Amino acid sequence: LLLVLTCLWRLDGGCDGGKENGRFGGGVSALDSYGELYGWISKGGSTPSRFFCLNLIVVQEEKTWEEALDHCRENHIDFTSLLSQTENILAKNQIQNSTITQRVWVGLRFLGDTWMWANGDPLEFQVWDQTADPDLKNPVWKRCGALTKQGEWENRDCEEKLHFICI
């Protein structure tokens, strides 16, 4: 007896999953009746690869960026990092509910002289709002990052209270 699970997955090895930079893909994972994890089986393949699921949690509580960071780290794993177009689209789709604020905090923060992810992930993929604040390159006040319902990033005042995404 196999229990089949479907989720967005991220390879932690050097294999190419056929998606952006070989990092994300889709398919199924398999567990036997004893809970033994077979691993990820790509669509069209039968050899499992090691994987983990990306579980985005939209928290519908309005908090400042720092309060949201604390909440994510205390109640979940961390603030989300959006490292690829796939992750960004997944997050965008999660915030389309009308009860969610027009933008949500993500783990983007401007520290020193650069934008970075709060958990230390590199900031390579970027999708800033095309009409972005001219202050974006060296913000004085708007030093925290938010994802809009259109799937673009904005720099915002860290004291603004928004919903947010944890992992």
PDB file of C-alpha atoms in Angstrom:
ATOM      1  CA  LEU A   1       0.000   0.000   0.000  1.00  0.00           C
ATOM      2  CA  LEU A   2       1.417   3.385  -0.997  1.00  0.00           C
ATOM      3  CA  LEU A   3       0.264   6.780   0.169  1.00  0.00           C
ATOM      4  CA  VAL A   4       0.953   9.291  -2.586  1.00  0.00           C
ATOM      5  CA  LEU A   5       1.525  12.942  -1.736  1.00  0.00           C
ATOM      6  CA  THR A   6       1.713  15.850  -4.134  1.00  0.00           C
ATOM      7  CA  CYS A   7       3.540  19.067  -3.364  1.00  0.00           C
ATOM      8  CA  LEU A   8       5.927  21.635  -4.771  1.00  0.00           C
ATOM      9  CA  TRP A   9       9.379  20.248  -4.108  1.00  0.00           C
ATOM     10  CA  ARG A  10      12.928  21.451  -4.114  1.00  0.00           C
ATOM     11  CA  LEU A  11      15.868  19.199  -4.846  1.00  0.00           C
ATOM     12  CA  ASP A  12      18.651  19.400  -2.306  1.00  0.00           C
ATOM     13  CA  GLY A  13      21.098  17.549  -4.524  1.00  0.00           C
ATOM     14  CA  GLY A  14      22.730  18.334  -7.840  1.00  0.00           C
ATOM     15  CA  CYS A  15      20.063  16.703  -9.980  1.00  0.00           C
ATOM     16  CA  ASP A  16      18.170  18.618 -12.612  1.00  0.00           C
ATOM     17  CA  GLY A  17      14.449  18.502 -11.881  1.00  0.00           C
ATOM     18  CA  GLY A  18      13.681  20.057 -15.250  1.00  0.00           C
ATOM     19  CA  LYS A  19      12.620  23.384 -13.752  1.00  0.00           C
ATOM     20  CA  GLU A  20      14.364  26.704 -13.136  1.00  0.00           C
ATOM     21  CA  ASN A  21      17.996  26.034 -12.236  1.00  0.00           C
ATOM     22  CA  GLY A  22      17.087  22.426 -11.458  1.00  0.00           C
ATOM     23  CA  ARG A  23      15.667  23.558  -8.136  1.00  0.00           C
ATOM     24  CA  PHE A  24      11.923  23.029  -8.349  1.00  0.00           C
ATOM     25  CA  GLY A  25       9.577  20.633 -10.026  1.00  0.00           C
ATOM     26  CA  GLY A  26       6.379  18.734  -9.688  1.00  0.00           C
ATOM     27  CA  GLY A  27       5.289  15.152  -9.338  1.00  0.00           C
ATOM     28  CA  VAL A  28       4.546  12.821  -6.480  1.00  0.00           C
ATOM     29  CA  SER A  29       6.316  11.348  -3.502  1.00  0.00           C
ATOM     30  CA  ALA A  30       5.538   7.934  -2.101  1.00  0.00           C
ATOM     31  CA  LEU A  31       5.251   6.497   1.411  1.00  0.00           C
ATOM     32  CA  ASP A  32       4.659   2.809   2.055  1.00  0.00           C
ATOM     33  CA  SER A  33       2.185   1.536   4.659  1.00  0.00           C
ATOM     34  CA  TYR A  34       4.897   1.653   7.343  1.00  0.00           C
ATOM     35  CA  GLY A  35       5.622   5.324   6.670  1.00  0.00           C
ATOM     36  CA  GLU A  36       8.884   4.608   4.847  1.00  0.00           C
ATOM     37  CA  LEU A  37       9.569   7.549   2.584  1.00  0.00           C
ATOM     38  CA  TYR A  38      10.620   6.507  -0.890  1.00  0.00           C
ATOM     39  CA  GLY A  39      11.449  10.051  -1.940  1.00  0.00           C
ATOM     40  CA  TRP A  40      10.505  12.101  -4.933  1.00  0.00           C
ATOM     41  CA  ILE A  41       9.486  10.376  -8.136  1.00  0.00           C
ATOM     42  CA  SER A  42       9.507  12.796 -11.063  1.00  0.00           C
ATOM     43  CA  LYS A  43       6.735  12.583 -13.604  1.00  0.00           C
ATOM     44  CA  GLY A  44       7.906  10.107 -16.208  1.00  0.00           C
ATOM     45  CA  GLY A  45      10.596   8.596 -13.964  1.00  0.00           C
ATOM     46  CA  SER A  46      10.794   5.886 -11.354  1.00  0.00           C
ATOM     47  CA  THR A  47      13.964   6.739  -9.433  1.00  0.00           C
ATOM     48  CA  PRO A  48      13.296   8.693  -6.237  1.00  0.00           C
ATOM     49  CA  SER A  49      15.358  11.792  -5.449  1.00  0.00           C
ATOM     50  CA  ARG A  50      15.746  13.435  -2.046  1.00  0.00           C
ATOM     51  CA  PHE A  51      13.400  16.388  -1.578  1.00  0.00           C
ATOM     52  CA  PHE A  52      11.555  18.630   0.800  1.00  0.00           C
ATOM     53  CA  CYS A  53       8.242  20.425   0.450  1.00  0.00           C
ATOM     54  CA  LEU A  54       7.837  24.180   0.394  1.00  0.00           C
ATOM     55  CA  ASN A  55       4.887  24.923   2.639  1.00  0.00           C
ATOM     56  CA  LEU A  56       3.865  28.586   2.555  1.00  0.00           C
ATOM     57  CA  ILE A  57       1.754  29.787   5.464  1.00  0.00           C
ATOM     58  CA  VAL A  58      -0.146  33.042   4.928  1.00  0.00           C
ATOM     59  CA  VAL A  59      -0.728  34.593   8.342  1.00  0.00           C
ATOM     60  CA  GLN A  60      -3.765  36.877   8.319  1.00  0.00           C
ATOM     61  CA  GLU A  61      -2.688  39.026  11.248  1.00  0.00           C
ATOM     62  CA  GLU A  62      -1.502  42.562  10.597  1.00  0.00           C
ATOM     63  CA  LYS A  63       1.980  43.059  12.008  1.00  0.00           C
ATOM     64  CA  THR A  64       5.042  45.211  11.404  1.00  0.00           C
ATOM     65  CA  TRP A  65       7.901  43.521   9.528  1.00  0.00           C
ATOM     66  CA  GLU A  66       9.813  42.826  12.769  1.00  0.00           C
ATOM     67  CA  GLU A  67       6.701  41.477  14.515  1.00  0.00           C
ATOM     68  CA  ALA A  68       6.036  39.239  11.508  1.00  0.00           C
ATOM     69  CA  LEU A  69       9.636  37.969  11.559  1.00  0.00           C
ATOM     70  CA  ASP A  70       9.323  37.127  15.266  1.00  0.00           C
ATOM     71  CA  HIS A  71       5.969  35.426  14.679  1.00  0.00           C
ATOM     72  CA  CYS A  72       7.345  33.268  11.844  1.00  0.00           C
ATOM     73  CA  ARG A  73      10.397  32.203  13.843  1.00  0.00           C
ATOM     74  CA  GLU A  74       8.408  31.477  17.005  1.00  0.00           C
ATOM     75  CA  ASN A  75       5.449  29.678  15.414  1.00  0.00           C
ATOM     76  CA  HIS A  76       6.758  28.252  12.144  1.00  0.00           C
ATOM     77  CA  ILE A  77      10.242  27.973  10.629  1.00  0.00           C
ATOM     78  CA  ASP A  78      11.057  31.445   9.254  1.00  0.00           C
ATOM     79  CA  PHE A  79       9.924  34.252   6.982  1.00  0.00           C
ATOM     80  CA  THR A  80       9.631  33.118   3.382  1.00  0.00           C
ATOM     81  CA  SER A  81      12.326  33.768   0.791  1.00  0.00           C
ATOM     82  CA  LEU A  82      11.179  33.881  -2.833  1.00  0.00           C
ATOM     83  CA  LEU A  83      14.187  32.474  -4.662  1.00  0.00           C
ATOM     84  CA  SER A  84      12.679  31.738  -8.077  1.00  0.00           C
ATOM     85  CA  GLN A  85       9.809  32.595 -10.364  1.00  0.00           C
ATOM     86  CA  THR A  86       8.149  29.329  -9.294  1.00  0.00           C
ATOM     87  CA  GLU A  87       8.250  30.290  -5.608  1.00  0.00           C
ATOM     88  CA  ASN A  88       7.055  33.810  -6.403  1.00  0.00           C
ATOM     89  CA  ILE A  89       4.079  32.499  -8.402  1.00  0.00           C
ATOM     90  CA  LEU A  90       3.201  30.035  -5.650  1.00  0.00           C
ATOM     91  CA  ALA A  91       3.265  32.839  -3.060  1.00  0.00           C
ATOM     92  CA  LYS A  92       1.265  35.175  -5.320  1.00  0.00           C
ATOM     93  CA  ASN A  93      -1.410  32.502  -5.748  1.00  0.00           C
ATOM     94  CA  GLN A  94      -1.612  32.022  -1.973  1.00  0.00           C
ATOM     95  CA  ILE A  95      -2.462  35.694  -1.308  1.00  0.00           C
ATOM     96  CA  GLN A  96      -5.312  36.221  -3.792  1.00  0.00           C
ATOM     97  CA  ASN A  97      -8.054  35.847  -1.165  1.00  0.00           C
ATOM     98  CA  SER A  98      -9.974  39.114  -0.712  1.00  0.00           C
ATOM     99  CA  THR A  99      -9.480  38.978   3.068  1.00  0.00           C
ATOM    100  CA  ILE A 100      -5.701  39.281   2.661  1.00  0.00           C
ATOM    101  CA  THR A 101      -4.059  42.726   2.561  1.00  0.00           C
ATOM    102  CA  GLN A 102      -3.101  44.059  -0.912  1.00  0.00           C
ATOM    103  CA  ARG A 103       0.522  43.219  -0.141  1.00  0.00           C
ATOM    104  CA  VAL A 104       2.143  40.889   2.381  1.00  0.00           C
ATOM    105  CA  TRP A 105       5.472  40.934   4.161  1.00  0.00           C
ATOM    106  CA  VAL A 106       8.129  38.516   2.950  1.00  0.00           C
ATOM    107  CA  GLY A 107      11.641  38.058   4.316  1.00  0.00           C
ATOM    108  CA  LEU A 108      13.204  40.907   2.283  1.00  0.00           C
ATOM    109  CA  ARG A 109      15.176  43.521   4.216  1.00  0.00           C
ATOM    110  CA  PHE A 110      17.576  46.319   3.270  1.00  0.00           C
ATOM    111  CA  LEU A 111      20.582  46.190   5.609  1.00  0.00           C
ATOM    112  CA  GLY A 112      23.877  47.986   5.184  1.00  0.00           C
ATOM    113  CA  ASP A 113      23.786  48.802   1.504  1.00  0.00           C
ATOM    114  CA  THR A 114      21.974  45.817   0.041  1.00  0.00           C
ATOM    115  CA  TRP A 115      18.665  43.973  -0.095  1.00  0.00           C
ATOM    116  CA  MET A 116      18.839  40.481   1.407  1.00  0.00           C
ATOM    117  CA  TRP A 117      16.654  37.677   2.694  1.00  0.00           C
ATOM    118  CA  ALA A 118      16.239  37.529   6.471  1.00  0.00           C
ATOM    119  CA  ASN A 119      17.299  33.868   6.574  1.00  0.00           C
ATOM    120  CA  GLY A 120      20.526  34.504   4.656  1.00  0.00           C
ATOM    121  CA  ASP A 121      19.442  33.098   1.280  1.00  0.00           C
ATOM    122  CA  PRO A 122      21.099  34.940  -1.635  1.00  0.00           C
ATOM    123  CA  LEU A 123      19.024  37.560  -3.461  1.00  0.00           C
ATOM    124  CA  GLU A 124      19.465  36.513  -7.084  1.00  0.00           C
ATOM    125  CA  PHE A 125      15.942  36.263  -8.530  1.00  0.00           C
ATOM    126  CA  GLN A 126      14.200  39.662  -8.278  1.00  0.00           C
ATOM    127  CA  VAL A 127      10.829  40.971  -9.420  1.00  0.00           C
ATOM    128  CA  TRP A 128      10.542  44.559  -8.175  1.00  0.00           C
ATOM    129  CA  ASP A 129       7.485  46.615  -9.103  1.00  0.00           C
ATOM    130  CA  GLN A 130       8.195  48.414 -12.399  1.00  0.00           C
ATOM    131  CA  THR A 131       6.881  51.652 -10.890  1.00  0.00           C
ATOM    132  CA  ALA A 132       9.043  51.079  -7.816  1.00  0.00           C
ATOM    133  CA  ASP A 133       9.950  53.788  -5.381  1.00  0.00           C
ATOM    134  CA  PRO A 134      13.005  55.694  -6.709  1.00  0.00           C
ATOM    135  CA  ASP A 135      14.373  55.276  -3.179  1.00  0.00           C
ATOM    136  CA  LEU A 136      14.651  51.500  -3.795  1.00  0.00           C
ATOM    137  CA  LYS A 137      18.416  51.398  -4.420  1.00  0.00           C
ATOM    138  CA  ASN A 138      19.245  53.151  -1.149  1.00  0.00           C
ATOM    139  CA  PRO A 139      16.062  53.428   0.923  1.00  0.00           C
ATOM    140  CA  VAL A 140      15.960  55.724   3.915  1.00  0.00           C
ATOM    141  CA  TRP A 141      12.579  54.684   5.355  1.00  0.00           C
ATOM    142  CA  LYS A 142      11.136  51.911   3.193  1.00  0.00           C
ATOM    143  CA  ARG A 143      13.638  49.179   4.108  1.00  0.00           C
ATOM    144  CA  CYS A 144      11.367  46.101   4.223  1.00  0.00           C
ATOM    145  CA  GLY A 145      10.055  44.043   1.317  1.00  0.00           C
ATOM    146  CA  ALA A 146       6.490  43.058   0.501  1.00  0.00           C
ATOM    147  CA  LEU A 147       4.887  40.919  -2.204  1.00  0.00           C
ATOM    148  CA  THR A 148       1.879  42.468  -3.974  1.00  0.00           C
ATOM    149  CA  LYS A 149      -1.152  40.553  -5.223  1.00  0.00           C
ATOM    150  CA  GLN A 150       0.229  41.182  -8.720  1.00  0.00           C
ATOM    151  CA  GLY A 151       3.330  39.157  -7.809  1.00  0.00           C
ATOM    152  CA  GLU A 152       5.738  42.096  -7.669  1.00  0.00           C
ATOM    153  CA  TRP A 153       7.954  43.236  -4.814  1.00  0.00           C
ATOM    154  CA  GLU A 154       7.754  46.647  -3.166  1.00  0.00           C
ATOM    155  CA  ASN A 155       9.901  48.346  -0.577  1.00  0.00           C
ATOM    156  CA  ARG A 156       7.714  49.496   2.309  1.00  0.00           C
ATOM    157  CA  ASP A 157       7.991  51.232   5.666  1.00  0.00           C
ATOM    158  CA  CYS A 158       8.833  48.457   8.156  1.00  0.00           C
ATOM    159  CA  GLU A 159       6.333  49.882  10.670  1.00  0.00           C
ATOM    160  CA  GLU A 160       3.405  49.365   8.290  1.00  0.00           C
ATOM    161  CA  LYS A 161       1.133  46.536   9.444  1.00  0.00           C
ATOM    162  CA  LEU A 162       0.491  43.817   6.855  1.00  0.00           C
ATOM    163  CA  HIS A 163      -0.335  40.143   6.639  1.00  0.00           C
ATOM    164  CA  PHE A 164       2.766  38.011   5.968  1.00  0.00           C
ATOM    165  CA  ILE A 165       4.055  34.672   4.696  1.00  0.00           C
ATOM    166  CA  CYS A 166       5.984  32.168   6.787  1.00  0.00           C
ATOM    167  CA  ILE A 167       7.441  28.797   5.913  1.00  0.00           C
TER     168      ILE A 167
END
